[in-house]
Amino acid sequence: MRDRHQHALDVVTHLVMREVHLRYRRSLLGWMWVLAQPLARFAVLAFVFTRVLPLDVPNYSVFLFSGLIGWLWFSSGLVSATASAVERRDLLMRPGIPRLLIPVVSVLTDATDYIAALPVLVVILLFSGGVPLTWLLLPVVMLPMFMLILGLGYAFCAANVYLRDVKILVTVATLLGFYVTPVFYPAEQVPEQYQWLLDLNPVAILLDLQRAVLVDGIVPDLTQLALIFAISGGVLFVGTAIYQRASRNFVDEL
Amino acid sequence: MTAPARTVIDVRNVGKAYRRAAGGSTASLRNLGELRARTTHWALRDISLTIREGEALGVIGVNGAGKSTLLRLMSGVTAPTRGSIHLYSTISGLLTLGESFQPVLSGEENALTAAILGGLTQRQARKRLQRIAEFAELEHVLHQPLRTYSDGMKLRLAFAVAIHVEPRVLLIDEVLAVGDLRFRQKCLGRLAELHDREAVTVILTSHDLEQVERLCDRAIWLADGVVAADGPPADITRLYRQSLQASIGEISTNDRGVLRSGDGRVEIAAVRMNSVDGEATMIVRGEPLVIEVDVVVHEPVEEVVFGISGYGRRGDLCFDLATAYDKVVVGPLTGEHTLRLTLHRVDLSPGPYTMDLGVYAPEFAHVHDFHGGAYTFEVMGDPNPGVLDPPRQWQVT
């Protein structure tokens, strides 16, 4: 039993490293490209919302960058997890590889982009007053994020095997989600009558928590933390159940 | 005196149905209508099999008989629609060939991934890399990207990995059909070694019946989603070959487990050898053998052909006789008849022989009744490796 867990861990580690390696090995700048996407987006958004349509947010660059990398992990992780079973048929055809691992590899691969962007955040923070100690609490905030992405990813991945449109729908949904989630604007600026929308959005809560520990240096509110763990845990539980049930016959559909 | 080997795979009354979209298109919203109109196809109907540790099982049958489906089920990558499968061991397998391979990565990196996916830890995989490369005979190109490899080289790499991950149960689906002959022989040799020395259970599907005969100690013939025959490879491949030649339509087995097929217009009701009912008849070399076949004619026929052939222990065809070959016209037939074939002397080597009996329409156009491997006789005496034991005299001058 212990061996099996050790092996599962080895498989995941190896596949994640291989994916990361593959993504950037053929490009000239290699690893630098990991940062290119968040930095490009960051530059455009920062220009628009400080020069063109100034949002009255103190220290906007830190605010924006921290939200952006969290959102990018969520959206790209969700899309790649949704596509994972269809794209990794070879893993499904391997006896002895637990099917549950396949979306995990996708979500973790995208987590490496998030982690690679953290040093950039550190640099920005150093220019604007220092890195708060609450960074040590980052794992506590990353865990529910991982659980949420994986839980949704499991469910959509199962659906995508039976209906390939799901991946496209998820992609479109994440594009829209970017605007209805406080990534580049603060939640407080949303009018009162729409606040309930944010309360329903677990990613809003997660980004809020991330900003608390990464930027504001605030120890997260325990009730808020408990709430997000409950939500993410629930999503993961349901998603896993759906995936487990559907994945028994994935191979027949691919 | 050895205890019966433990069961590694237990397949009970398993059926597997696939639902296919009418147009065969991929699932998407555009084809929702077609999705609803999916038809159910039973690839396997009712399979029960017990695989014991250390067995080498060959699965044969025509395309679409369900061989790959059976292997996928036994490897656990998909679940049966009905019935149950219990796996009591870790299963390794080559169900697809190198699908996990990444063309831009080197052979070494790909081998490492394959070894880890095959069940090794990172560290074990690294340690074994050298042996894998040696077996695959790819040491000199191991650092080249995989896209520069030929299909044969990829197969060699995939196979080398598969047998170096310490498999306990190894499933191989057709993949040994690729690659050059010499490497194929090497693979078969290595498989036989794993099987003989380390009691690795091997289950393979193949169109190459010789592979099955050489490597396996048990074979099953899948036809139309059921096990048509199960037994020693030589017997099963022989029956299978005959069925291919006769292009028999329906195949079923009677209650004695005899392979039987045909439309039943003329039925073989009883068979006697040297006036003795039943199966195993002992005869003395050089003595006559009289085979009597009682037939019941259910629908009158103008003319039929009787065929009788005999096979030796290794499945080698020793005689293949038919009324048509000897220009003997049989018919018209109604009611009941007895056919008598007298072999004036049997000069076969001592040992067991099995016979197939068949009644066919003229020109072997189709089969009325065919009993495969159903009747046996034994020539008494010390066995010798030849087929014939001719009457003889030695003289030294």
XYZ file of C-alpha atoms in Angstrom:
651
model
C 0.000 0.000 0.000
C 2.794 2.326 0.966
C 4.639 1.331 -2.172
C 1.643 2.198 -4.242
C 1.458 5.669 -2.751
C 5.172 6.151 -3.237
C 4.798 5.120 -6.849
C 1.839 7.435 -7.423
C 3.896 10.277 -6.013
C 6.835 9.397 -8.265
C 4.579 9.258 -11.302
C 3.061 12.659 -10.564
C 6.406 14.300 -9.818
C 7.991 12.870 -12.921
C 5.120 13.810 -15.224
C 4.872 17.346 -13.860
C 8.580 17.886 -14.313
C 8.429 16.436 -17.778
C 5.537 18.702 -18.769
C 7.287 21.794 -17.485
C 10.463 20.733 -19.226
C 8.580 20.140 -22.490
C 6.767 23.437 -22.423
C 9.862 25.542 -22.431
C 12.702 23.422 -23.699
C 12.511 24.424 -27.335
C 12.245 28.123 -26.787
C 15.270 30.365 -26.782
C 14.562 31.996 -23.476
C 13.412 28.755 -21.877
C 12.364 29.374 -18.336
C 11.913 33.085 -18.875
C 8.781 32.339 -20.870
C 7.054 31.069 -17.758
C 6.905 34.678 -16.681
C 6.166 36.192 -20.053
C 2.429 35.606 -19.978
C 1.682 37.073 -16.547
C 4.113 39.946 -17.150
C 2.584 40.889 -20.499
C -0.898 40.860 -19.080
C 0.310 42.709 -16.064
C 1.867 45.460 -18.172
C -1.284 46.036 -20.222
C -3.650 46.008 -17.256
C -1.361 48.175 -15.172
C -1.206 50.743 -17.955
C -4.963 50.778 -18.486
C -5.961 51.024 -14.852
C -3.363 53.499 -13.667
C -3.102 55.787 -16.701
C -6.260 55.407 -18.814
C -8.970 54.536 -16.330
C -7.304 55.024 -12.963
C -8.763 52.812 -10.270
C -8.170 54.359 -6.948
C -6.141 51.500 -5.471
C -3.051 52.100 -3.355
C -0.023 50.134 -4.519
C -1.918 48.905 -7.595
C 0.960 46.968 -9.168
C 1.269 44.572 -6.221
C -2.490 44.291 -5.987
C -2.776 43.493 -9.691
C 0.137 41.082 -9.957
C -0.868 38.996 -6.959
C -4.425 38.699 -8.252
C -3.279 37.957 -11.769
C -1.017 35.019 -10.957
C -3.708 33.477 -8.749
C -6.274 33.849 -11.475
C -3.944 32.452 -14.146
C -3.345 29.356 -12.082
C -7.056 28.904 -11.617
C -8.073 29.439 -15.243
C -5.252 27.606 -17.027
C -5.289 24.792 -14.462
C -8.999 24.333 -14.942
C -8.786 24.288 -18.730
C -5.871 21.859 -18.839
C -7.444 19.571 -16.235
C -10.651 19.574 -18.293
C -8.728 18.472 -21.378
C -6.414 16.082 -19.533
C -8.181 12.759 -20.012
C -8.767 13.342 -23.706
C -5.179 14.423 -24.243
C -3.555 11.772 -22.111
C -5.250 8.681 -23.438
C -1.875 7.002 -23.246
C -1.928 7.283 -19.465
C -5.433 5.886 -19.308
C -4.226 2.878 -21.284
C -1.506 2.137 -18.747
C -2.370 -0.598 -16.322
C -1.369 0.431 -12.830
C -1.634 4.192 -13.278
C -4.506 5.463 -11.113
C -6.823 7.472 -13.346
C -7.268 10.049 -10.606
C -3.695 11.204 -11.148
C -4.195 12.509 -14.664
C -5.948 15.824 -13.844
C -3.676 16.206 -10.794
C -0.677 16.370 -13.118
C -2.320 19.166 -15.128
C -3.236 21.256 -12.107
C 0.216 20.881 -10.583
C 1.937 21.706 -13.860
C 0.096 25.007 -13.933
C 0.908 25.537 -10.269
C 4.581 25.672 -11.239
C 3.859 28.816 -13.280
C 2.300 30.342 -10.196
C 5.261 29.411 -8.057
C 7.732 30.671 -10.660
C 5.959 34.056 -10.637
C 6.273 34.468 -6.864
C 9.862 35.787 -6.962
C 8.660 38.544 -9.285
C 6.056 39.460 -6.691
C 8.807 39.523 -4.082
C 10.784 41.967 -6.208
C 7.786 44.258 -6.625
C 7.100 44.062 -2.893
C 10.683 44.979 -2.059
C 10.269 48.159 -4.051
C 7.107 49.009 -2.200
C 7.820 48.406 1.420
C 8.928 44.808 2.058
C 7.752 41.241 2.162
C 5.333 40.465 5.004
C 5.926 37.509 7.322
C 2.496 36.138 6.490
C 4.051 34.663 3.324
C 4.696 31.654 5.513
C 0.953 31.061 5.460
C 0.894 30.797 1.662
C 0.586 26.985 1.618
C -2.570 27.261 3.721
C -4.050 29.457 1.013
C -2.708 27.490 -1.924
C -4.171 24.244 -0.687
C -7.865 25.240 -0.984
C -7.047 26.763 -4.395
C -5.573 23.451 -5.514
C -8.575 21.574 -4.146
C -11.023 23.861 -5.910
C -9.293 23.671 -9.300
C -8.906 19.918 -9.029
C -12.502 19.350 -7.928
C -13.928 21.403 -10.789
C -11.317 19.909 -13.114
C -12.395 16.355 -12.261
C -16.029 17.087 -13.004
C -15.382 18.949 -16.270
C -12.779 16.434 -17.352
C -15.308 13.621 -17.012
C -17.884 15.636 -18.941
C -15.365 16.512 -21.647
C -14.735 12.864 -22.445
C -18.383 12.412 -23.336
C -18.900 15.836 -24.892
C -15.858 17.567 -26.337
C -17.595 20.953 -26.269
C -17.052 21.127 -22.532
C -13.454 22.241 -22.918
C -14.525 25.136 -25.138
C -17.292 26.084 -22.730
C -14.854 26.059 -19.825
C -12.409 28.205 -21.792
C -15.115 30.766 -22.538
C -16.319 30.671 -18.942
C -12.842 31.441 -17.625
C -12.546 34.378 -20.040
C -15.761 35.805 -18.618
C -14.771 34.830 -15.093
C -11.763 37.115 -15.343
C -14.114 40.115 -15.430
C -16.577 39.029 -12.748
C -13.805 38.127 -10.306
C -11.907 40.887 -8.490
C -8.603 40.227 -10.265
C -7.765 43.734 -11.439
C -10.296 45.678 -9.385
C -10.896 45.565 -5.644
C -14.024 43.881 -4.324
C -14.934 47.012 -2.360
C -15.480 48.980 -5.550
C -18.238 46.649 -6.701
C -21.645 48.280 -6.033
C -23.547 47.012 -3.021
C -26.332 45.343 -5.032
C -23.815 43.073 -6.837
C -21.796 42.047 -3.784
C -23.750 38.803 -3.528
C -22.149 37.751 -6.833
C -18.738 37.935 -5.200
C -19.966 36.035 -2.182
C -20.959 33.208 -4.510
C -17.568 33.179 -6.215
C -15.072 31.013 -4.347
C -12.222 32.328 -6.516
C -12.992 35.819 -5.204
C -12.583 34.522 -1.671
C -9.354 32.753 -2.594
C -7.827 35.809 -4.240
C -8.829 37.832 -1.211
C -7.018 35.390 1.058
C -3.951 35.373 -1.157
C -3.736 39.143 -1.106
C -4.113 39.110 2.638
C -1.053 36.907 3.170
C 1.079 37.979 0.188
C 0.455 41.707 0.098
C -1.306 43.084 3.127
C 0.472 40.978 5.718
C -2.782 40.047 7.404
C -3.364 36.672 9.017
C -6.504 35.381 7.286
C -9.766 35.404 9.115
C -10.372 31.917 10.459
C -14.062 31.837 9.536
C -13.236 32.865 5.996
C -10.542 30.198 5.859
C -12.872 27.561 7.265
C -15.515 28.571 4.758
C -13.204 28.270 1.752
C -11.885 24.915 2.943
C -15.454 23.709 3.289
C -16.361 24.921 -0.204
C -13.201 23.589 -1.873
C -13.437 20.337 0.042
C -17.053 19.909 -0.994
C -16.275 20.656 -4.644
C -13.343 18.252 -4.578
C -15.451 15.535 -2.998
C -18.243 15.823 -5.550
C -15.810 16.227 -8.453
C -13.847 13.160 -7.413
C -17.021 11.111 -7.110
C -18.156 12.125 -10.586
C -14.741 11.438 -12.071
C -14.317 8.107 -10.320
C -17.623 6.897 -11.625
C -17.176 8.150 -15.171
C -13.517 7.243 -15.573
C -14.160 3.502 -15.351
C -15.110 3.614 -19.003
C -13.066 6.550 -20.287
C -10.937 4.337 -22.460
C -13.981 3.182 -24.402
C -14.921 6.726 -25.319
C -11.553 7.923 -26.551
C 3.696 -32.183 -5.807
C 3.463 -28.431 -6.212
C 0.470 -26.685 -4.775
C -1.923 -25.317 -7.379
C -0.704 -21.910 -8.477
C -2.637 -19.018 -7.076
C -5.153 -17.188 -9.174
C -3.952 -13.852 -10.522
C -6.926 -12.868 -12.640
C -10.428 -14.141 -12.186
C -12.899 -13.302 -14.925
C -16.495 -14.241 -14.183
C -19.351 -14.086 -16.673
C -17.978 -10.933 -18.124
C -19.706 -9.038 -20.872
C -18.574 -5.757 -22.367
C -20.803 -3.542 -24.442
C -19.729 -0.544 -26.437
C -22.166 2.103 -27.445
C -21.344 3.591 -30.767
C -22.690 6.702 -32.377
C -24.450 5.785 -35.581
C -22.118 7.951 -37.660
C -19.020 7.008 -35.700
C -18.273 10.683 -35.106
C -16.749 12.145 -31.989
C -18.983 13.246 -29.191
C -19.933 16.886 -29.442
C -23.064 18.963 -29.147
C -23.369 19.125 -32.914
C -23.880 15.385 -33.007
C -26.281 15.182 -30.126
C -28.869 13.455 -32.290
C -26.390 10.793 -33.246
C -25.357 10.387 -29.646
C -28.876 9.480 -28.730
C -29.096 7.046 -31.588
C -26.128 5.093 -30.291
C -26.247 1.395 -30.874
C -25.011 -1.155 -28.406
C -22.462 -3.640 -29.557
C -21.427 -6.507 -27.314
C -17.716 -7.026 -27.894
C -17.651 -9.740 -25.235
C -20.733 -11.684 -24.296
C -20.013 -14.128 -21.550
C -16.439 -14.885 -20.615
C -15.276 -16.832 -17.608
C -11.589 -17.467 -17.190
C -9.229 -18.137 -14.366
C -5.628 -17.196 -14.954
C -3.131 -18.750 -12.602
C 0.250 -17.477 -11.665
C 2.938 -18.512 -14.093
C 0.627 -19.318 -16.955
C 1.410 -18.201 -20.484
C -1.904 -17.664 -22.170
C -2.341 -16.940 -25.851
C -5.546 -15.310 -27.006
C -6.381 -15.912 -30.644
C -9.328 -15.084 -32.855
C -10.271 -13.052 -35.889
C -10.328 -9.250 -35.822
C -13.255 -8.009 -33.806
C -13.534 -11.206 -31.795
C -12.885 -9.236 -28.615
C -9.215 -9.985 -27.967
C -8.152 -6.428 -27.244
C -11.262 -5.806 -25.205
C -10.488 -8.833 -23.075
C -6.937 -7.611 -22.467
C -8.107 -4.132 -21.555
C -10.548 -5.604 -19.074
C -7.933 -7.894 -17.576
C -5.527 -4.987 -17.195
C -8.141 -2.943 -15.369
C -8.038 0.059 -17.686
C -11.740 -0.336 -18.360
C -14.600 -1.951 -16.470
C -16.898 -4.765 -17.601
C -20.519 -3.980 -18.433
C -21.664 -7.090 -16.627
C -19.966 -9.779 -14.623
C -16.885 -9.214 -12.533
C -13.130 -9.251 -12.791
C -10.821 -9.643 -9.837
C -7.152 -8.830 -10.129
C -4.951 -10.383 -7.471
C -1.672 -9.010 -8.702
C -0.195 -5.882 -10.169
C -0.633 -5.917 -13.896
C 1.881 -4.583 -16.371
C 1.188 -4.323 -19.986
C 1.872 -3.212 -23.462
C -1.591 -2.396 -24.683
C -0.476 0.389 -26.921
C 2.903 0.910 -28.384
C 4.793 3.926 -27.209
C 1.830 6.272 -27.082
C 3.403 8.013 -24.126
C 6.521 8.690 -26.128
C 7.365 12.322 -26.713
C 9.098 12.890 -30.047
C 11.115 15.902 -28.896
C 12.546 14.170 -25.845
C 15.467 11.789 -26.103
C 15.194 8.028 -26.082
C 16.643 8.064 -22.594
C 14.083 10.513 -21.238
C 11.280 8.565 -22.854
C 12.552 5.278 -21.501
C 12.710 6.795 -18.045
C 9.115 7.961 -18.254
C 7.958 4.605 -19.578
C 9.778 2.775 -16.795
C 8.236 4.976 -14.115
C 4.785 4.624 -15.636
C 5.442 0.902 -15.772
C 5.836 0.694 -12.020
C 9.398 1.623 -11.082
C 10.414 4.449 -8.789
C 12.569 7.254 -10.191
C 15.667 5.754 -8.703
C 15.024 2.177 -9.881
C 14.225 3.480 -13.344
C 17.522 5.329 -13.566
C 19.458 2.295 -12.429
C 17.869 0.080 -15.034
C 18.309 2.453 -17.925
C 21.548 0.856 -19.030
C 20.100 -2.632 -19.249
C 17.057 -1.334 -21.091
C 19.226 0.396 -23.665
C 21.347 -2.704 -24.092
C 18.388 -4.967 -24.642
C 16.877 -2.520 -27.113
C 20.284 -2.240 -28.824
C 19.915 1.513 -28.788
C 22.851 2.597 -26.626
C 24.384 4.562 -29.483
C 21.281 6.697 -30.132
C 19.937 6.925 -26.603
C 20.523 10.648 -26.397
C 18.984 11.427 -29.762
C 15.457 12.808 -29.824
C 12.838 10.140 -30.332
C 11.574 11.684 -33.544
C 14.742 10.436 -35.214
C 13.877 6.827 -34.322
C 12.233 4.431 -36.731
C 9.055 2.607 -35.700
C 11.095 -0.506 -35.140
C 13.433 1.321 -32.766
C 10.506 2.723 -30.827
C 9.050 -0.744 -30.489
C 12.370 -2.039 -29.254
C 12.561 0.674 -26.652
C 8.962 0.188 -25.512
C 9.381 -3.548 -25.275
C 12.733 -3.359 -23.538
C 11.186 -1.126 -20.880
C 8.152 -3.350 -20.446
C 10.211 -6.412 -19.601
C 12.606 -4.563 -17.310
C 10.022 -3.213 -14.887
C 9.794 -6.547 -13.055
C 6.327 -7.411 -14.274
C 4.375 -10.073 -12.415
C 1.610 -10.281 -14.963
C 2.458 -9.022 -18.418
C -0.255 -8.315 -20.966
C 0.820 -7.865 -24.564
C -1.658 -6.827 -27.200
C -0.450 -7.587 -30.708
C 2.577 -5.361 -30.374
C 4.984 -8.185 -31.094
C 3.708 -8.199 -34.633
C 5.897 -5.203 -35.421
C 9.636 -4.960 -35.600
C 12.162 -7.023 -37.423
C 12.120 -10.759 -37.161
C 15.378 -11.063 -35.273
C 14.307 -8.672 -32.534
C 10.932 -10.368 -32.375
C 12.686 -13.662 -31.724
C 14.777 -12.006 -29.044
C 11.627 -10.650 -27.385
C 9.961 -14.021 -27.498
C 13.066 -15.592 -26.047
C 13.137 -13.069 -23.229
C 9.436 -13.585 -22.579
C 9.932 -17.339 -22.412
C 12.787 -16.764 -19.978
C 10.690 -14.509 -17.735
C 7.953 -17.081 -17.852
C 10.121 -20.125 -17.200
C 12.569 -18.744 -14.672
C 10.634 -16.118 -12.823
C 7.146 -17.558 -13.210
C 5.890 -14.348 -14.758
C 2.356 -14.711 -16.024
C 2.160 -13.768 -19.680
C -1.031 -13.054 -21.574
C -0.709 -12.143 -25.204
C -2.940 -11.712 -28.192
C -1.458 -12.476 -31.534
C -2.249 -13.212 -35.102
C 0.983 -15.104 -35.277
C -0.154 -18.571 -34.276
C 3.381 -19.877 -34.178
C 4.215 -17.323 -31.513
C 1.336 -18.641 -29.452
C 2.357 -22.243 -29.993
C 5.944 -21.606 -29.024
C 5.484 -19.373 -26.051
C 2.198 -20.328 -24.468
C 1.148 -23.277 -22.396
C -2.511 -22.474 -22.777
C -4.565 -20.853 -25.489
C -8.075 -19.603 -25.818
C -9.898 -18.931 -29.029
C -12.299 -16.042 -28.884
C -15.091 -16.027 -31.409
C -17.990 -13.674 -31.392
C -17.422 -12.594 -27.807
C -17.246 -16.018 -26.221
C -14.484 -18.515 -25.556
C -14.920 -20.982 -28.407
C -12.122 -23.221 -27.193
C -9.685 -23.354 -24.322
C -6.802 -25.787 -24.007
C -3.284 -26.678 -25.147
C -2.058 -24.193 -27.773
C -1.381 -26.829 -30.432
C -4.992 -28.028 -30.321
C -6.524 -24.594 -30.194
C -4.463 -23.112 -33.006
C -5.233 -26.147 -35.150
C -8.957 -25.729 -34.627
C -8.612 -22.050 -35.338
C -6.677 -22.661 -38.537
C -9.314 -25.078 -39.716
C -12.066 -22.647 -39.000
C -10.242 -20.032 -41.044
C -9.891 -22.464 -43.917
C -13.457 -23.658 -43.788
C -14.684 -20.110 -43.077
C -17.197 -21.591 -40.810
C -20.117 -19.411 -39.969
C -21.392 -20.424 -36.614
C -19.274 -21.914 -33.928
C -20.509 -23.577 -30.834
C -19.412 -26.318 -28.552
C -21.533 -29.252 -27.514
C -21.842 -30.481 -23.982
C -18.640 -32.512 -24.219
C -16.662 -29.422 -25.029
C -16.198 -30.544 -28.610
C -15.898 -27.754 -31.057
C -18.837 -27.975 -33.351
C -20.123 -25.990 -36.227
C -22.330 -26.228 -39.282
C -25.887 -25.781 -40.433
C -26.986 -29.168 -39.098
C -28.824 -30.368 -42.223
C -26.809 -33.533 -41.950
C -25.783 -34.329 -38.404
C -23.015 -36.595 -37.211
C -24.800 -38.670 -34.582
C -22.213 -41.245 -33.561
C -18.693 -42.300 -34.377
C -17.096 -45.712 -33.848
C -13.529 -46.782 -34.370
C -12.892 -50.490 -34.945
C -16.498 -51.053 -33.895
C -15.805 -49.520 -30.505
C -17.944 -46.634 -29.420
C -16.357 -43.557 -28.023
C -13.212 -41.624 -27.974
C -9.945 -43.238 -27.103
C -9.312 -46.319 -29.169
C -6.064 -48.231 -28.952
C -4.720 -49.660 -32.130
C -1.633 -51.607 -33.068
C 0.675 -50.184 -35.679
C 0.188 -51.800 -39.048
C -3.299 -52.980 -38.167
C -6.399 -51.670 -39.947
C -8.551 -48.860 -38.579
C -12.227 -48.753 -39.422
C -14.039 -45.525 -38.781
C -17.808 -45.592 -38.851
C -19.861 -42.429 -38.847
C -23.622 -42.497 -38.293
C -25.385 -39.526 -39.766
C -28.941 -38.320 -39.452
C -30.228 -36.369 -42.429
C -32.603 -33.661 -41.256
C -33.170 -32.154 -44.673
C -32.642 -34.328 -47.736
C -29.506 -33.395 -49.643
C -28.393 -34.222 -53.173
C -24.783 -34.816 -52.399
C -22.350 -34.448 -49.507
C -18.630 -34.702 -48.911
C -17.197 -36.467 -45.889
C -13.868 -35.360 -44.576
C -11.695 -37.026 -41.952
C -8.324 -35.756 -40.892
C -5.902 -36.802 -38.196
C -3.374 -34.805 -36.189
C -0.395 -35.807 -34.148
C 0.628 -34.657 -30.716
C 2.157 -31.446 -31.977
C -0.840 -30.571 -34.059
C 0.808 -31.742 -37.260
C -1.531 -32.915 -39.958
C -0.912 -36.628 -40.591
C -3.702 -37.429 -42.961
C -6.420 -35.403 -44.603
C -8.939 -37.551 -46.392
C -12.198 -36.645 -48.109
C -14.637 -38.539 -50.272
C -14.295 -35.799 -52.860
C -10.504 -36.240 -53.113
C -11.033 -39.906 -53.896
C -13.818 -39.153 -56.413
C -16.351 -40.961 -54.273
C -19.833 -39.542 -54.719
C -22.042 -39.681 -51.633
C -25.753 -38.986 -52.045
C -28.536 -38.304 -52.401
C -29.207 -38.829 -48.718
C -32.396 -39.016 -46.697
C -33.015 -40.531 -43.259
C -30.110 -42.260 -41.547
C -26.878 -43.545 -43.011
C -23.591 -44.927 -41.903
C -20.334 -44.067 -43.588
C -17.520 -46.526 -43.210
C -13.881 -45.645 -43.909
C -11.400 -48.469 -43.761
C -7.729 -47.621 -43.479
C -6.050 -50.885 -44.470
C -3.108 -50.323 -42.254
C -2.056 -47.545 -39.891
C 1.671 -46.965 -40.033
C 1.764 -43.911 -37.838
C 4.292 -43.569 -35.043
C 3.078 -44.697 -31.671
C 1.306 -41.958 -29.718
C -2.005 -40.179 -29.438
C -3.864 -38.808 -32.437
C -6.937 -36.671 -32.713
C -9.359 -36.534 -35.576
C -11.701 -34.013 -37.082
C -14.818 -35.202 -38.819
C -16.913 -33.168 -41.155
C -19.851 -33.406 -43.498
C -19.861 -30.686 -46.112
C -21.847 -29.536 -49.096
C -20.156 -30.356 -52.455
C -16.945 -28.431 -53.104
C -16.795 -27.756 -49.338
C -19.105 -24.853 -50.081
C -20.425 -24.913 -46.563
C -20.440 -27.053 -43.491
C -23.302 -29.340 -42.476
C -21.644 -30.634 -39.358
C -18.076 -30.464 -38.172
C -16.607 -31.990 -35.034
C -13.185 -30.567 -34.329
C -10.626 -32.499 -32.308
C -13.417 -34.665 -31.021
C -12.124 -38.170 -31.564
C -8.890 -39.688 -30.491
C -7.072 -42.931 -30.998
C -3.737 -44.105 -29.829
C -1.170 -46.147 -31.647
C 0.477 -48.441 -29.121
C 4.194 -48.700 -28.660
C 7.172 -46.545 -27.724
C 6.748 -43.089 -29.153
C 9.282 -41.808 -31.646
C 9.620 -38.305 -33.014
C 8.727 -39.093 -36.622
C 5.253 -39.015 -38.056
C 5.461 -42.410 -39.733
C 6.480 -45.777 -38.431
C 6.620 -47.617 -41.746
C 6.848 -51.405 -42.063
C 10.547 -52.042 -42.539
C 13.518 -54.253 -42.604
C 17.173 -53.403 -41.892
C 19.869 -55.278 -43.722
C 23.601 -55.073 -43.559
C 25.566 -56.526 -46.467
